[in-house]
Amino acid sequence: MNKRKYHVFFRRVSTTNQDDAMQTVADAPYREKLLPEEILVFVEDVVSANKLSLQERPEMTKIMSLIKQDKVHSVYAFDRTRLFRDTYEANEFTDLRKKHNVQLVLTSTDSGNIQATNDIFLEGFLNIYSDIEGKNIARRSKEARRMYPPKKSGYIKVAETKQYMKDPNKQQAIEQF
């Protein structure tokens, strides 16, 4: 029977405008100390933890399943916000990792980043803060889109037909492009 416990590196990016390079660089010093066969990497690419529930996040679901099978020694993530935004899901994860003695290592070098603890109250508070921060980001993004709606550069939208036509002032540049 395989008793190996893995070191799980988890990365999540929320939008197509992001990549996981910063998270990969941050966890590199930890990966370098391990054997390749001890490492599992899970990446949630273009996954919003604000908009999707845990059941809609297959990579995080896999990690939690491995923890339940006692196959995980440690989980490494850039910070708490990469793991969860929902307070209840984050608390469920905290309880699960405590029950199965799984360490959580936050790889961000930001001095304001509080490392994971076994203090259920502190972890609960930090999970609430992450939830609030995520909701604030979503609210600010929605407000920005409302104030500055996206538009196709060089085109004008015809309201009646909801079609786009080339802006006569930019038509030559568009055609040359």
mmCIF file with all atom_site columns, C-alpha atoms in Angstrom, residues 27-165:
data_model
loop_
_atom_site.group_PDB
_atom_site.id
_atom_site.type_symbol
_atom_site.label_atom_id
_atom_site.label_alt_id
_atom_site.label_comp_id
_atom_site.label_asym_id
_atom_site.label_entity_id
_atom_site.label_seq_id
_atom_site.pdbx_PDB_ins_code
_atom_site.Cartn_x
_atom_site.Cartn_y
_atom_site.Cartn_z
_atom_site.occupancy
_atom_site.B_iso_or_equiv
_atom_site.pdbx_formal_charge
_atom_site.auth_seq_id
_atom_site.auth_comp_id
_atom_site.auth_asym_id
_atom_site.auth_atom_id
_atom_site.pdbx_PDB_model_num
ATOM 1   C CA . ASP A 1 27  ? 6.675   28.511 -4.713  1.00 0.00 ? 27  ASP A CA 1
ATOM 2   C CA . ALA A 1 28  ? 9.928   27.595 -6.541  1.00 0.00 ? 28  ALA A CA 1
ATOM 3   C CA . PRO A 1 29  ? 12.136  27.678 -3.399  1.00 0.00 ? 29  PRO A CA 1
ATOM 4   C CA . TYR A 1 30  ? 9.809   25.155 -1.755  1.00 0.00 ? 30  TYR A CA 1
ATOM 5   C CA . ARG A 1 31  ? 9.667   22.859 -4.807  1.00 0.00 ? 31  ARG A CA 1
ATOM 6   C CA . GLU A 1 32  ? 13.475  22.915 -5.119  1.00 0.00 ? 32  GLU A CA 1
ATOM 7   C CA . LYS A 1 33  ? 13.791  21.249 -1.688  1.00 0.00 ? 33  LYS A CA 1
ATOM 8   C CA . LEU A 1 34  ? 11.595  18.307 -2.699  1.00 0.00 ? 34  LEU A CA 1
ATOM 9   C CA . LEU A 1 35  ? 11.923  15.295 -4.951  1.00 0.00 ? 35  LEU A CA 1
ATOM 10  C CA . PRO A 1 36  ? 9.897   15.524 -8.177  1.00 0.00 ? 36  PRO A CA 1
ATOM 11  C CA . GLU A 1 37  ? 7.858   12.437 -7.227  1.00 0.00 ? 37  GLU A CA 1
ATOM 12  C CA . GLU A 1 38  ? 6.755   14.177 -3.994  1.00 0.00 ? 38  GLU A CA 1
ATOM 13  C CA . ILE A 1 39  ? 5.194   17.100 -5.853  1.00 0.00 ? 39  ILE A CA 1
ATOM 14  C CA . LEU A 1 40  ? 1.718   17.522 -7.305  1.00 0.00 ? 40  LEU A CA 1
ATOM 15  C CA . VAL A 1 41  ? 0.794   20.787 -9.022  1.00 0.00 ? 41  VAL A CA 1
ATOM 16  C CA . PHE A 1 42  ? -2.797  21.900 -9.507  1.00 0.00 ? 42  PHE A CA 1
ATOM 17  C CA . VAL A 1 43  ? -3.658  25.007 -11.521 1.00 0.00 ? 43  VAL A CA 1
ATOM 18  C CA . GLU A 1 44  ? -7.076  26.572 -11.811 1.00 0.00 ? 44  GLU A CA 1
ATOM 19  C CA . ASP A 1 45  ? -6.800  28.773 -14.866 1.00 0.00 ? 45  ASP A CA 1
ATOM 20  C CA . VAL A 1 46  ? -9.406  31.520 -15.361 1.00 0.00 ? 46  VAL A CA 1
ATOM 21  C CA . VAL A 1 47  ? -11.411 30.359 -12.357 1.00 0.00 ? 47  VAL A CA 1
ATOM 22  C CA . SER A 1 48  ? -13.143 32.893 -10.157 1.00 0.00 ? 48  SER A CA 1
ATOM 23  C CA . ALA A 1 49  ? -13.455 31.700 -6.581  1.00 0.00 ? 49  ALA A CA 1
ATOM 24  C CA . ASN A 1 50  ? -16.042 34.476 -6.173  1.00 0.00 ? 50  ASN A CA 1
ATOM 25  C CA . LYS A 1 51  ? -18.319 33.156 -8.885  1.00 0.00 ? 51  LYS A CA 1
ATOM 26  C CA . LEU A 1 52  ? -17.839 29.390 -8.673  1.00 0.00 ? 52  LEU A CA 1
ATOM 27  C CA . SER A 1 53  ? -18.670 27.130 -5.762  1.00 0.00 ? 53  SER A CA 1
ATOM 28  C CA . LEU A 1 54  ? -16.279 24.475 -4.535  1.00 0.00 ? 54  LEU A CA 1
ATOM 29  C CA . GLN A 1 55  ? -18.227 21.826 -6.486  1.00 0.00 ? 55  GLN A CA 1
ATOM 30  C CA . GLU A 1 56  ? -17.532 23.793 -9.687  1.00 0.00 ? 56  GLU A CA 1
ATOM 31  C CA . ARG A 1 57  ? -13.774 23.854 -9.072  1.00 0.00 ? 57  ARG A CA 1
ATOM 32  C CA . PRO A 1 58  ? -12.442 20.422 -10.075 1.00 0.00 ? 58  PRO A CA 1
ATOM 33  C CA . GLU A 1 59  ? -8.802  21.044 -9.123  1.00 0.00 ? 59  GLU A CA 1
ATOM 34  C CA . MET A 1 60  ? -9.651  22.142 -5.584  1.00 0.00 ? 60  MET A CA 1
ATOM 35  C CA . THR A 1 61  ? -12.091 19.237 -5.301  1.00 0.00 ? 61  THR A CA 1
ATOM 36  C CA . LYS A 1 62  ? -9.249  16.842 -6.248  1.00 0.00 ? 62  LYS A CA 1
ATOM 37  C CA . ILE A 1 63  ? -6.993  18.343 -3.593  1.00 0.00 ? 63  ILE A CA 1
ATOM 38  C CA . MET A 1 64  ? -9.634  17.968 -0.910  1.00 0.00 ? 64  MET A CA 1
ATOM 39  C CA . SER A 1 65  ? -10.223 14.377 -1.987  1.00 0.00 ? 65  SER A CA 1
ATOM 40  C CA . LEU A 1 66  ? -6.501  13.626 -1.673  1.00 0.00 ? 66  LEU A CA 1
ATOM 41  C CA . ILE A 1 67  ? -6.498  15.177 1.806   1.00 0.00 ? 67  ILE A CA 1
ATOM 42  C CA . LYS A 1 68  ? -9.437  12.969 2.828   1.00 0.00 ? 68  LYS A CA 1
ATOM 43  C CA . GLN A 1 69  ? -7.412  9.951  1.639   1.00 0.00 ? 69  GLN A CA 1
ATOM 44  C CA . ASP A 1 70  ? -4.467  11.061 3.826   1.00 0.00 ? 70  ASP A CA 1
ATOM 45  C CA . LYS A 1 71  ? -2.253  11.521 0.771   1.00 0.00 ? 71  LYS A CA 1
ATOM 46  C CA . VAL A 1 72  ? -1.228  15.132 1.406   1.00 0.00 ? 72  VAL A CA 1
ATOM 47  C CA . HIS A 1 73  ? 1.566   16.361 3.660   1.00 0.00 ? 73  HIS A CA 1
ATOM 48  C CA . SER A 1 74  ? 1.382   20.070 2.780   1.00 0.00 ? 74  SER A CA 1
ATOM 49  C CA . VAL A 1 75  ? -0.521  22.458 0.547   1.00 0.00 ? 75  VAL A CA 1
ATOM 50  C CA . TYR A 1 76  ? 1.365   25.445 -0.831  1.00 0.00 ? 76  TYR A CA 1
ATOM 51  C CA . ALA A 1 77  ? -0.490  28.493 -2.148  1.00 0.00 ? 77  ALA A CA 1
ATOM 52  C CA . PHE A 1 78  ? 0.533   32.066 -2.847  1.00 0.00 ? 78  PHE A CA 1
ATOM 53  C CA . ASP A 1 79  ? -1.943  33.368 -0.274  1.00 0.00 ? 79  ASP A CA 1
ATOM 54  C CA . ARG A 1 80  ? -5.362  32.530 1.169   1.00 0.00 ? 80  ARG A CA 1
ATOM 55  C CA . THR A 1 81  ? -7.178  34.364 -1.618  1.00 0.00 ? 81  THR A CA 1
ATOM 56  C CA . ARG A 1 82  ? -5.845  31.875 -4.160  1.00 0.00 ? 82  ARG A CA 1
ATOM 57  C CA . LEU A 1 83  ? -7.505  29.012 -2.279  1.00 0.00 ? 83  LEU A CA 1
ATOM 58  C CA . PHE A 1 84  ? -10.975 30.306 -1.451  1.00 0.00 ? 84  PHE A CA 1
ATOM 59  C CA . ARG A 1 85  ? -13.040 33.462 -1.325  1.00 0.00 ? 85  ARG A CA 1
ATOM 60  C CA . ASP A 1 86  ? -16.124 31.969 0.327   1.00 0.00 ? 86  ASP A CA 1
ATOM 61  C CA . THR A 1 87  ? -15.803 31.966 4.130   1.00 0.00 ? 87  THR A CA 1
ATOM 62  C CA . TYR A 1 88  ? -17.679 28.696 4.610   1.00 0.00 ? 88  TYR A CA 1
ATOM 63  C CA . GLU A 1 89  ? -15.645 26.829 1.982   1.00 0.00 ? 89  GLU A CA 1
ATOM 64  C CA . ALA A 1 90  ? -12.417 28.213 3.440   1.00 0.00 ? 90  ALA A CA 1
ATOM 65  C CA . ASN A 1 91  ? -13.445 27.119 6.933   1.00 0.00 ? 91  ASN A CA 1
ATOM 66  C CA . GLU A 1 92  ? -14.338 23.662 5.603   1.00 0.00 ? 92  GLU A CA 1
ATOM 67  C CA . PHE A 1 93  ? -10.851 23.443 4.082   1.00 0.00 ? 93  PHE A CA 1
ATOM 68  C CA . THR A 1 94  ? -9.267  24.602 7.356   1.00 0.00 ? 94  THR A CA 1
ATOM 69  C CA . ASP A 1 95  ? -11.175 21.952 9.311   1.00 0.00 ? 95  ASP A CA 1
ATOM 70  C CA . LEU A 1 96  ? -10.250 19.270 6.785   1.00 0.00 ? 96  LEU A CA 1
ATOM 71  C CA . ARG A 1 97  ? -6.559  20.060 6.797   1.00 0.00 ? 97  ARG A CA 1
ATOM 72  C CA . LYS A 1 98  ? -6.502  20.187 10.612  1.00 0.00 ? 98  LYS A CA 1
ATOM 73  C CA . LYS A 1 99  ? -8.311  16.836 10.836  1.00 0.00 ? 99  LYS A CA 1
ATOM 74  C CA . HIS A 1 100 ? -5.779  15.215 8.465   1.00 0.00 ? 100 HIS A CA 1
ATOM 75  C CA . ASN A 1 101 ? -2.741  17.084 9.837   1.00 0.00 ? 101 ASN A CA 1
ATOM 76  C CA . VAL A 1 102 ? -1.999  18.895 6.561   1.00 0.00 ? 102 VAL A CA 1
ATOM 77  C CA . GLN A 1 103 ? 0.221   21.945 6.688   1.00 0.00 ? 103 GLN A CA 1
ATOM 78  C CA . LEU A 1 104 ? -0.686  25.062 4.731   1.00 0.00 ? 104 LEU A CA 1
ATOM 79  C CA . VAL A 1 105 ? 2.272   27.097 3.503   1.00 0.00 ? 105 VAL A CA 1
ATOM 80  C CA . LEU A 1 106 ? 1.652   30.526 2.015   1.00 0.00 ? 106 LEU A CA 1
ATOM 81  C CA . THR A 1 107 ? 4.431   31.322 -0.440  1.00 0.00 ? 107 THR A CA 1
ATOM 82  C CA . SER A 1 108 ? 3.955   35.085 -0.895  1.00 0.00 ? 108 SER A CA 1
ATOM 83  C CA . THR A 1 109 ? 6.919   37.029 0.410   1.00 0.00 ? 109 THR A CA 1
ATOM 84  C CA . ASP A 1 110 ? 4.712   40.003 1.311   1.00 0.00 ? 110 ASP A CA 1
ATOM 85  C CA . SER A 1 111 ? 5.476   40.825 4.930   1.00 0.00 ? 111 SER A CA 1
ATOM 86  C CA . GLY A 1 112 ? 1.764   41.508 5.552   1.00 0.00 ? 112 GLY A CA 1
ATOM 87  C CA . ASN A 1 113 ? 0.858   37.937 4.673   1.00 0.00 ? 113 ASN A CA 1
ATOM 88  C CA . ILE A 1 114 ? -0.024  36.051 7.863   1.00 0.00 ? 114 ILE A CA 1
ATOM 89  C CA . GLN A 1 115 ? 1.119   32.432 7.685   1.00 0.00 ? 115 GLN A CA 1
ATOM 90  C CA . ALA A 1 116 ? -1.412  29.687 8.346   1.00 0.00 ? 116 ALA A CA 1
ATOM 91  C CA . THR A 1 117 ? -1.861  28.728 11.977  1.00 0.00 ? 117 THR A CA 1
ATOM 92  C CA . ASN A 1 118 ? -3.751  26.154 14.017  1.00 0.00 ? 118 ASN A CA 1
ATOM 93  C CA . ASP A 1 119 ? -5.755  28.931 15.672  1.00 0.00 ? 119 ASP A CA 1
ATOM 94  C CA . ILE A 1 120 ? -9.314  28.283 14.471  1.00 0.00 ? 120 ILE A CA 1
ATOM 95  C CA . PHE A 1 121 ? -10.427 31.808 15.429  1.00 0.00 ? 121 PHE A CA 1
ATOM 96  C CA . LEU A 1 122 ? -7.610  33.578 13.608  1.00 0.00 ? 122 LEU A CA 1
ATOM 97  C CA . GLU A 1 123 ? -8.073  31.371 10.537  1.00 0.00 ? 123 GLU A CA 1
ATOM 98  C CA . GLY A 1 124 ? -11.824 32.026 10.605  1.00 0.00 ? 124 GLY A CA 1
ATOM 99  C CA . PHE A 1 125 ? -11.245 35.774 10.780  1.00 0.00 ? 125 PHE A CA 1
ATOM 100 C CA . LEU A 1 126 ? -8.733  35.673 7.915   1.00 0.00 ? 126 LEU A CA 1
ATOM 101 C CA . ASN A 1 127 ? -11.180 33.599 5.854   1.00 0.00 ? 127 ASN A CA 1
ATOM 102 C CA . ILE A 1 128 ? -13.896 36.210 6.460   1.00 0.00 ? 128 ILE A CA 1
ATOM 103 C CA . TYR A 1 129 ? -11.484 38.958 5.405   1.00 0.00 ? 129 TYR A CA 1
ATOM 104 C CA . SER A 1 130 ? -10.650 37.084 2.184   1.00 0.00 ? 130 SER A CA 1
ATOM 105 C CA . ASP A 1 131 ? -14.369 36.721 1.437   1.00 0.00 ? 131 ASP A CA 1
ATOM 106 C CA . ILE A 1 132 ? -14.963 40.451 1.966   1.00 0.00 ? 132 ILE A CA 1
ATOM 107 C CA . GLU A 1 133 ? -11.938 41.357 -0.154  1.00 0.00 ? 133 GLU A CA 1
ATOM 108 C CA . GLY A 1 134 ? -13.233 39.163 -2.997  1.00 0.00 ? 134 GLY A CA 1
ATOM 109 C CA . LYS A 1 135 ? -16.677 40.755 -2.862  1.00 0.00 ? 135 LYS A CA 1
ATOM 110 C CA . ASN A 1 136 ? -15.103 44.225 -2.909  1.00 0.00 ? 136 ASN A CA 1
ATOM 111 C CA . ILE A 1 137 ? -13.046 43.334 -5.984  1.00 0.00 ? 137 ILE A CA 1
ATOM 112 C CA . ALA A 1 138 ? -16.168 42.063 -7.744  1.00 0.00 ? 138 ALA A CA 1
ATOM 113 C CA . ARG A 1 139 ? -18.094 45.211 -6.803  1.00 0.00 ? 139 ARG A CA 1
ATOM 114 C CA . ARG A 1 140 ? -15.316 47.554 -7.981  1.00 0.00 ? 140 ARG A CA 1
ATOM 115 C CA . SER A 1 141 ? -14.963 45.628 -11.250 1.00 0.00 ? 141 SER A CA 1
ATOM 116 C CA . LYS A 1 142 ? -18.706 45.850 -11.876 1.00 0.00 ? 142 LYS A CA 1
ATOM 117 C CA . GLU A 1 143 ? -18.679 49.590 -11.166 1.00 0.00 ? 143 GLU A CA 1
ATOM 118 C CA . ALA A 1 144 ? -15.706 50.121 -13.502 1.00 0.00 ? 144 ALA A CA 1
ATOM 119 C CA . ARG A 1 145 ? -17.453 48.214 -16.320 1.00 0.00 ? 145 ARG A CA 1
ATOM 120 C CA . ARG A 1 146 ? -20.581 50.301 -15.816 1.00 0.00 ? 146 ARG A CA 1
ATOM 121 C CA . MET A 1 147 ? -18.620 53.580 -15.857 1.00 0.00 ? 147 MET A CA 1
ATOM 122 C CA . TYR A 1 148 ? -16.309 52.529 -18.688 1.00 0.00 ? 148 TYR A CA 1
ATOM 123 C CA . PRO A 1 149 ? -18.114 49.918 -20.743 1.00 0.00 ? 149 PRO A CA 1
ATOM 124 C CA . PRO A 1 150 ? -15.942 47.890 -23.085 1.00 0.00 ? 150 PRO A CA 1
ATOM 125 C CA . LYS A 1 151 ? -15.940 49.032 -26.671 1.00 0.00 ? 151 LYS A CA 1
ATOM 126 C CA . LYS A 1 152 ? -14.418 47.857 -29.893 1.00 0.00 ? 152 LYS A CA 1
ATOM 127 C CA . SER A 1 153 ? -11.697 50.274 -30.877 1.00 0.00 ? 153 SER A CA 1
ATOM 128 C CA . GLY A 1 154 ? -12.304 51.784 -34.304 1.00 0.00 ? 154 GLY A CA 1
ATOM 129 C CA . TYR A 1 155 ? -15.942 50.740 -34.458 1.00 0.00 ? 155 TYR A CA 1
ATOM 130 C CA . ILE A 1 156 ? -19.245 52.386 -33.593 1.00 0.00 ? 156 ILE A CA 1
ATOM 131 C CA . LYS A 1 157 ? -22.195 50.400 -32.273 1.00 0.00 ? 157 LYS A CA 1
ATOM 132 C CA . VAL A 1 158 ? -25.483 51.106 -34.016 1.00 0.00 ? 158 VAL A CA 1
ATOM 133 C CA . ALA A 1 159 ? -28.006 51.053 -31.176 1.00 0.00 ? 159 ALA A CA 1
ATOM 134 C CA . GLU A 1 160 ? -31.011 50.085 -33.280 1.00 0.00 ? 160 GLU A CA 1
ATOM 135 C CA . THR A 1 161 ? -29.416 47.026 -34.888 1.00 0.00 ? 161 THR A CA 1
ATOM 136 C CA . LYS A 1 162 ? -26.862 46.291 -32.152 1.00 0.00 ? 162 LYS A CA 1
ATOM 137 C CA . GLN A 1 163 ? -24.314 45.848 -34.934 1.00 0.00 ? 163 GLN A CA 1
ATOM 138 C CA . TYR A 1 164 ? -20.905 47.434 -35.260 1.00 0.00 ? 164 TYR A CA 1
ATOM 139 C CA . MET A 1 165 ? -19.741 49.534 -38.203 1.00 0.00 ? 165 MET A CA 1
#
